[in-house]
C-alpha positions as a printed NumPy array, in Angstrom:
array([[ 95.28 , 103.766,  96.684],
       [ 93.612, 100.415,  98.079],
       [ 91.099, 100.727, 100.902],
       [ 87.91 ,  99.767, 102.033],
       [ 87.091, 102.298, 104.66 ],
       [ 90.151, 104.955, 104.573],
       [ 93.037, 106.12 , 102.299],
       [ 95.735, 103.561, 103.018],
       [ 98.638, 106.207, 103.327],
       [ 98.511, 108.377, 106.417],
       [ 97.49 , 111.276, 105.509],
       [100.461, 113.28 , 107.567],
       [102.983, 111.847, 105.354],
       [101.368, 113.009, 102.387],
       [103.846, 116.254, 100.369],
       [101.436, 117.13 ,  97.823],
       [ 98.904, 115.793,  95.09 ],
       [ 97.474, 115.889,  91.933],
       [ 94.178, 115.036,  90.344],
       [ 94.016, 114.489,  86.898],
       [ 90.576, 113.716,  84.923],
       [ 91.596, 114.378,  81.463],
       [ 94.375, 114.308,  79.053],
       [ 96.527, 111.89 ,  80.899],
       [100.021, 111.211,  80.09 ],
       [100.513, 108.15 ,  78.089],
       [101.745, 105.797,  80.652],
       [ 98.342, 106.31 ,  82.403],
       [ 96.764, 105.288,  79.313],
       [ 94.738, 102.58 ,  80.792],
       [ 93.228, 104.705,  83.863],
       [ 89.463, 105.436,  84.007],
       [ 87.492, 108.57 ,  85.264],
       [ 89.792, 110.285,  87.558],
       [ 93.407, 109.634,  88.912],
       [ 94.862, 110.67 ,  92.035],
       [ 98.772, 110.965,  92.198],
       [100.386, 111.666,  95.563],
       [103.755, 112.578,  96.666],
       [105.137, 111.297,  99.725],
       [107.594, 113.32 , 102.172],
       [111.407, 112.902, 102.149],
       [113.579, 113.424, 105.145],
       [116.051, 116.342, 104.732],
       [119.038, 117.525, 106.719],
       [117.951, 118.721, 109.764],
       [115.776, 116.32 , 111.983],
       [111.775, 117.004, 112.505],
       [108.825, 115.536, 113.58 ],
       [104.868, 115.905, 114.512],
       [102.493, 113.954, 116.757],
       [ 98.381, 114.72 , 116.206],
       [ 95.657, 112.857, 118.321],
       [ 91.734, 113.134, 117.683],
       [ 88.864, 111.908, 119.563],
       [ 85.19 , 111.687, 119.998],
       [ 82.663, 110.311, 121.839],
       [ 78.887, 109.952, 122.481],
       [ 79.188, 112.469, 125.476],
       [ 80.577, 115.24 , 122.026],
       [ 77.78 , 114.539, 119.723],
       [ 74.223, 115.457, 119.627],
       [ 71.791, 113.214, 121.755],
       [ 68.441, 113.499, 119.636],
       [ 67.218, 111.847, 116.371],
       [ 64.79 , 110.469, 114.598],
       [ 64.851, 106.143, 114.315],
       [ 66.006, 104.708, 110.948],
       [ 62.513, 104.914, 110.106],
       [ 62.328, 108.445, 109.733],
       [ 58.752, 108.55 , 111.57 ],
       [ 58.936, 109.216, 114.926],
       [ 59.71 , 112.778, 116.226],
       [ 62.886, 113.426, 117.898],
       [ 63.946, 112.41 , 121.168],
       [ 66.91 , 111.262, 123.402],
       [ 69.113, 108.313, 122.628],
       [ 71.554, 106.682, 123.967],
       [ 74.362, 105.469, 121.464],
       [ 77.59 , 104.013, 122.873],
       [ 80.598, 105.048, 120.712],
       [ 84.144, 106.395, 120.796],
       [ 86.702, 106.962, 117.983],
       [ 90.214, 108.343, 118.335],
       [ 92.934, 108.764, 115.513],
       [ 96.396, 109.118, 116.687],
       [100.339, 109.266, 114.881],
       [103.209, 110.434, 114.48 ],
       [106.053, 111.45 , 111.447],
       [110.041, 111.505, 112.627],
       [112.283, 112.114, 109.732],
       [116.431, 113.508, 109.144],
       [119.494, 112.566, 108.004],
       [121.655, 109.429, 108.551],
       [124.257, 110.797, 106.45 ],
       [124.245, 115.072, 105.559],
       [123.35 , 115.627, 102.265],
       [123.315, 112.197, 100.889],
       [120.948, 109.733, 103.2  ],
       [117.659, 110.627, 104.512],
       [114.95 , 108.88 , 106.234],
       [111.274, 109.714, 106.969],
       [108.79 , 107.355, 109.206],
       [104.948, 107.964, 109.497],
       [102.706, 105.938, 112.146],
       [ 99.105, 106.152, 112.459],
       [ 96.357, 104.34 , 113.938],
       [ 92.632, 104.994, 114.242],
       [ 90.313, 102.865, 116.269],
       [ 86.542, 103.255, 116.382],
       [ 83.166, 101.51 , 117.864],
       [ 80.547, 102.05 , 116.299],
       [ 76.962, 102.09 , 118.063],
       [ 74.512,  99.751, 117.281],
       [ 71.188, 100.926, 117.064],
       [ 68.431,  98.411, 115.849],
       [ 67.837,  95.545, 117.387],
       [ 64.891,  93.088, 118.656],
       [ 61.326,  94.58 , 119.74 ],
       [ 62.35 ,  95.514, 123.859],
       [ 66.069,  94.858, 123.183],
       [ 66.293,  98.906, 124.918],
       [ 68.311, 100.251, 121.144],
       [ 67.422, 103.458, 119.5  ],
       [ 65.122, 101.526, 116.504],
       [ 63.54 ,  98.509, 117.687],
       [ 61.969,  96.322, 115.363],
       [ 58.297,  94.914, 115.111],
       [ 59.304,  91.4  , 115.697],
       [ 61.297,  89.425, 117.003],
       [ 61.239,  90.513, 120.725],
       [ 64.381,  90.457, 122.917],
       [ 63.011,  86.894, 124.949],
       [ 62.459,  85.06 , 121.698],
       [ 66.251,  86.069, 120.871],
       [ 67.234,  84.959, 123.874],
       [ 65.063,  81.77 , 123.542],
       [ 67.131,  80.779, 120.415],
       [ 70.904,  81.579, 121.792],
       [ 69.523,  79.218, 125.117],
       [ 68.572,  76.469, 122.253],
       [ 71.52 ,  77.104, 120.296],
       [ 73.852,  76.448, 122.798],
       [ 71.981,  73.405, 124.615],
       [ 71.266,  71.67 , 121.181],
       [ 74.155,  72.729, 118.678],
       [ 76.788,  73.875, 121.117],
       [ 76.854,  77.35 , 118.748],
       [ 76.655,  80.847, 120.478],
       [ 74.445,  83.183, 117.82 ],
       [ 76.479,  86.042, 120.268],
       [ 74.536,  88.309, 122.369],
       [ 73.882,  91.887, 120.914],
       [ 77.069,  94.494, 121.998],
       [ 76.016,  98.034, 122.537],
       [ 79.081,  98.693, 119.409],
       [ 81.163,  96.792, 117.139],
       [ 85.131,  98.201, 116.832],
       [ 87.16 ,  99.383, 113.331],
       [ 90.727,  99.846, 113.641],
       [ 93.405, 100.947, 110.78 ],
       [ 96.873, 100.687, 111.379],
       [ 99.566, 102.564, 108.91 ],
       [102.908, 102.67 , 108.356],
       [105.387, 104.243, 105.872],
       [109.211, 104.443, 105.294],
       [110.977, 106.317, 102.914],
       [115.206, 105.951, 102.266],
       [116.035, 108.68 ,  99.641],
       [119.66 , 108.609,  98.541],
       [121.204, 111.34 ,  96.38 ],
       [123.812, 109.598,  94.925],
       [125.39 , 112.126,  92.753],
       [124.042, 115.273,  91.522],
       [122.625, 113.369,  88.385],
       [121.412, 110.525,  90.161],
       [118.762, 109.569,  93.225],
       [116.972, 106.837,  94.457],
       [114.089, 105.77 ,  96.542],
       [113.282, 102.966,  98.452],
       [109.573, 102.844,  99.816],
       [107.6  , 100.513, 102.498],
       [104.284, 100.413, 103.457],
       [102.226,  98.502, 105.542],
       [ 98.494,  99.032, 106.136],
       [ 95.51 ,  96.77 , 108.286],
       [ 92.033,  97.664, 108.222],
       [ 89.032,  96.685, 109.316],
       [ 85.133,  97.428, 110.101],
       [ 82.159,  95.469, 111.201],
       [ 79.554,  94.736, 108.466],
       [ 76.018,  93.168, 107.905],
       [ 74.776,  94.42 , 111.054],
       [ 72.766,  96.95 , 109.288],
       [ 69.689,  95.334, 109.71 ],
       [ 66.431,  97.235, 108.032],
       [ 64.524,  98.715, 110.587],
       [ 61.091,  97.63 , 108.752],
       [ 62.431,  93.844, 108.632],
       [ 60.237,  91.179, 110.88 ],
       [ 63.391,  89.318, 110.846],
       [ 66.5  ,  89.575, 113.251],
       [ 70.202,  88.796, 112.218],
       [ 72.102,  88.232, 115.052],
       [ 75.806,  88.843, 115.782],
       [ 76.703,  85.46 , 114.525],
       [ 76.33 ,  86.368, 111.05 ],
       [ 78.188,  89.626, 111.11 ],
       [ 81.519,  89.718, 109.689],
       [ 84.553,  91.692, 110.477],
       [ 85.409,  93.079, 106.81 ],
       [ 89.018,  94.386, 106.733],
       [ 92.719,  93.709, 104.364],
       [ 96.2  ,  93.744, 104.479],
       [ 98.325,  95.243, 102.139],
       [102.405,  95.364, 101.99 ],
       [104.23 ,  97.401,  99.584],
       [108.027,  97.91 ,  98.686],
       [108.952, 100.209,  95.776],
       [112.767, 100.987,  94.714],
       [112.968, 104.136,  92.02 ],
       [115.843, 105.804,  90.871],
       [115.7  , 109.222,  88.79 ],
       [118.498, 109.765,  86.885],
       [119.444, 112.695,  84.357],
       [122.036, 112.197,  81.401],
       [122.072, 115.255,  79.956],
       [119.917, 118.782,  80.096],
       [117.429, 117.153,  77.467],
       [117.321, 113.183,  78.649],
       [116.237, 111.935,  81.848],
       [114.862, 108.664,  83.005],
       [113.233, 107.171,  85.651],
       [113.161, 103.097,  86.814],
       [110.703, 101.277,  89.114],
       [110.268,  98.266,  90.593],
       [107.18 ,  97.989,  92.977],
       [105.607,  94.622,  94.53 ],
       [102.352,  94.892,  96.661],
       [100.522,  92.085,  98.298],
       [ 97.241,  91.996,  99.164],
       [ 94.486,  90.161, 101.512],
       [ 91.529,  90.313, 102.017],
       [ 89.279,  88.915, 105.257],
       [ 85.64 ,  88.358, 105.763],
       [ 85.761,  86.186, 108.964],
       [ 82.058,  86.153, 110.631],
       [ 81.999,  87.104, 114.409],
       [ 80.573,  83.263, 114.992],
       [ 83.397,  81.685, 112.618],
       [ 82.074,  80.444, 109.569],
       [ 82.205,  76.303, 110.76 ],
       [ 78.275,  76.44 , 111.397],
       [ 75.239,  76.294, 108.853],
       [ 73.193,  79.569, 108.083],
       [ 69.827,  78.876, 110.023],
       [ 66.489,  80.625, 109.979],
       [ 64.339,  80.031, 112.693],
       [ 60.593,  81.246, 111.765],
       [ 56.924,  81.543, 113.954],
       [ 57.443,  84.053, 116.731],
       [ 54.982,  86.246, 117.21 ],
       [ 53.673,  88.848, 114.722],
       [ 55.705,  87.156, 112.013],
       [ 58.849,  87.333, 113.112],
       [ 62.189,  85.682, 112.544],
       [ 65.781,  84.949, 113.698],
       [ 68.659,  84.106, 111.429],
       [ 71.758,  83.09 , 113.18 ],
       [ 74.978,  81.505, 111.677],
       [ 77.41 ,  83.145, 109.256],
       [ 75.387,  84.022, 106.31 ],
       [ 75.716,  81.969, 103.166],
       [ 78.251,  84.043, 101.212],
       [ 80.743,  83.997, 104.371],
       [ 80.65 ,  80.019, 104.421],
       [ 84.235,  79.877, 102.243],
       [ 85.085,  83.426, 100.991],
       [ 88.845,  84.462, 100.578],
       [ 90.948,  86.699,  98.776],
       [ 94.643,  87.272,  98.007],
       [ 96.688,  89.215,  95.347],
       [ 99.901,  90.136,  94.63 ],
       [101.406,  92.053,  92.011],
       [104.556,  93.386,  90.392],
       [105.409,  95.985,  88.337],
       [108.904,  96.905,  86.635],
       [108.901,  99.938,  84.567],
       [111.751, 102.076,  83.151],
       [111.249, 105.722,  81.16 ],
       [112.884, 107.892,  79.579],
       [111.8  , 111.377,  79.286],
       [113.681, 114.059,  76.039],
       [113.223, 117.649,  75.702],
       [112.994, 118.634,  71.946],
       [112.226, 122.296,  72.176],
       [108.893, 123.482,  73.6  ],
       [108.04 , 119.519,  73.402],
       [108.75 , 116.306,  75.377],
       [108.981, 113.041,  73.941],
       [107.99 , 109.787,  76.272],
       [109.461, 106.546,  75.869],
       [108.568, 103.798,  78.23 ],
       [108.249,  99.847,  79.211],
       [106.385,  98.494,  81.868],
       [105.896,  94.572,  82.662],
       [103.225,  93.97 ,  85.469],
       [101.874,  90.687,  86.691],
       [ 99.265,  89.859,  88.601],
       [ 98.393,  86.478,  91.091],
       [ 95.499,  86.049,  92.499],
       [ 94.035,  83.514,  94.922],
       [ 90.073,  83.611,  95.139],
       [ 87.497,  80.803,  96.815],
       [ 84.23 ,  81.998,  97.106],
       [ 81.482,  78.948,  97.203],
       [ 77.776,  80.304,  98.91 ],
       [ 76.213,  77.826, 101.073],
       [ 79.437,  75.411, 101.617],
       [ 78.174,  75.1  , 105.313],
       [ 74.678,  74.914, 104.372],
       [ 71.626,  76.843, 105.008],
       [ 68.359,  75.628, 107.316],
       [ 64.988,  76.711, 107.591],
       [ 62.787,  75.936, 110.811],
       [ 59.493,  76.406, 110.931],
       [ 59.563,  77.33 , 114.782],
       [ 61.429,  77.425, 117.971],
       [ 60.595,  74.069, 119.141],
       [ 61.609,  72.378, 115.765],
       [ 65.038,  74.358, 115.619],
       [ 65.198,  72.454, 119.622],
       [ 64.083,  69.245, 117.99 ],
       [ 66.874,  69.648, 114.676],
       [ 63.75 ,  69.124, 112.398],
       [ 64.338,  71.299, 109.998],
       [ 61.67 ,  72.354, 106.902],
       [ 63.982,  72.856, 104.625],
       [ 67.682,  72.585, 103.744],
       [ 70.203,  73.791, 101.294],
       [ 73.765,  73.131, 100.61 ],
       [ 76.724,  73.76 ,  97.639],
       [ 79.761,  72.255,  98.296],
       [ 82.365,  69.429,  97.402],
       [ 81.288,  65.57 ,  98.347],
       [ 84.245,  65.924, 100.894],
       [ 82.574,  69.107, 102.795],
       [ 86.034,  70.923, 101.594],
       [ 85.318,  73.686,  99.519],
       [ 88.942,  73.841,  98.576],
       [ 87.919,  70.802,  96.279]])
């Protein structure tokens, strides 16, 4: 299982499962804590199917809370937000009792409400400082001076998953069968607008970052028994893997933090310093064969397994650079107090 907001399988195609926390076979020797084994459903001889659809909305939840900072009384909000989850499974034969398919489809899309924001920005928690005009004093700068867009604040930010599975099983004889798996799964969610509601300082859109992967997977197994005591199993899986942290603002402009509004506040805009070059890729492959013999009330293992691993990973904070103003009219005037940067000579932090 590889996610970062939801299990990666749908869960309708899902036959049964197992959790293990102790005494693990020996081929799971190098697990830690617990381990999760799921079985995956197999077309069979007479065609089926199922379709399921969920969804919710602001108008189907409750409409009274307390802000994040737990210390006014309850009252009336107003939080924009939908979510539906929909699929489908469709599985039979392509050939009686030998061929079988069985395809699974799911997506679930979400927005999420936002509800902190700038002091008279109208969201649930508002904070202390900035205010809502000194925001939208620095987007008017930004875009007149750097010809950047810091992104005015949306009422929600979307997450989406989309799934897909495909299993071929073939009964080749009655002491053979094989398997032949696909899998696809995106995913994504908005992150870093979580602001703290007691902060005098305001990130806007421009630094949050859509936060999401995509992962491929083909296996091929085939189960094969020799006799009533011997029995063995071969595998041969390759997944790929990659991950995205791509700011709402693109990541081509510096972190900057504009400072002296009123009552101590502060805006940051930009993509924030550990977005500047951040990327992440894997792929691995795994070959295994066992062999499983029954020697009275016991059952002896043997096994190989080869897996390799490639991974791609740049992650350089700061390669765009990171500027501090001491006010509004210096951020107009590009004169900046202060002004970090890590990166290459050549600005490429490939280098």
């Amino acid at each position: 299982i590889y996610s970062e907001s939801s299990l990666t399988l749908p869960v309708e195609s899902v036959a049964e499962f197992r959790v293990d926390t102790t005494t693990y076979a020996a081929e799971f020797g190098r697990a830690a804590g617990g381990m999760v084994n799921l079985v995956t459903k197999s077309g069979t001889n007479e065609f089926h199917g199922s379709g399921y659809y969920y969804y919710n909305d602001q108008g189907l939840a409750g409409s009274k809370t307390k802000d994040r900072t737990g210390l006014t009384p309850f009252r009336r909000i107003n939080l924009k937000f939908n979510e539906e989850s929909y699929g489908g499974t469709f599985g039979g034969p392509l050939i009686q009792d030998k061929l079988f398919f069985f395809v699974n489809y799911e997506k679930f899309d979400r927005t999420a409400p936002v509800d902190i924001g700038p002091a008279l920005s109208g969201l649930p928690t508002p904070l202390v400082a900035p205010t809502q005009a000194e925001y939208d004093a620095v987007i008017a700068a930004a875009k007149a001076t750097y010809n950047y867009d810091p992104l005015a604040i949306p009422a929600s930010v979307p997450e989406q998953s989309k799934k897909v599975l495909v299993n071929l099983d073939w009964n080749i004889s009655d002491e053979h069968r094989a398997r032949y798996s696909y899998q696809k799964t995106e995913d994504f969610d908005v992150s870093g607008y979580g602001t703290s509601a007691t902060s005098r300082s305001y990130v806007s859109p421009s630094q949050w970052y859509e936060r999401g992967y995509r992962l491929e997977q083909h296996v091929v197994q085939l189960f094969s028994t020799w006799t009533d005591a011997l029995s063995t199993e071969f595998k041969y899986a390759k997944k790929k893997v990659a991950n995205r942290q791509d700011p709402l603002g693109g990541n081509t402009f510096a972190q900057m933090t504009i400072n002296g509004f009123a009552n101590g506040g502060a805006v940051v805009i930009g993509p924030d310093i550990s977005r500047h070059a951040n990327k992440l890729r894997n792929q691995t492959e795994q070959w295994k064969l066992k062999a499983n013999y029954l020697l009275g009330d016991h059952t002896l293992s043997l096994g190989l397994e080869r897996d390799t691993l490639d991974v791609f990973n740049i992650f350089v904070q700061n390669a765009q650079g990171s500027y501090v103003f001491a006010n509004l009219a210096d951020f107009a005037a590009k004169r900046a107090a202060s002004f970090s940067y890590t990166n290459s000579v050549l600005s490429n932090p490939n280098n």
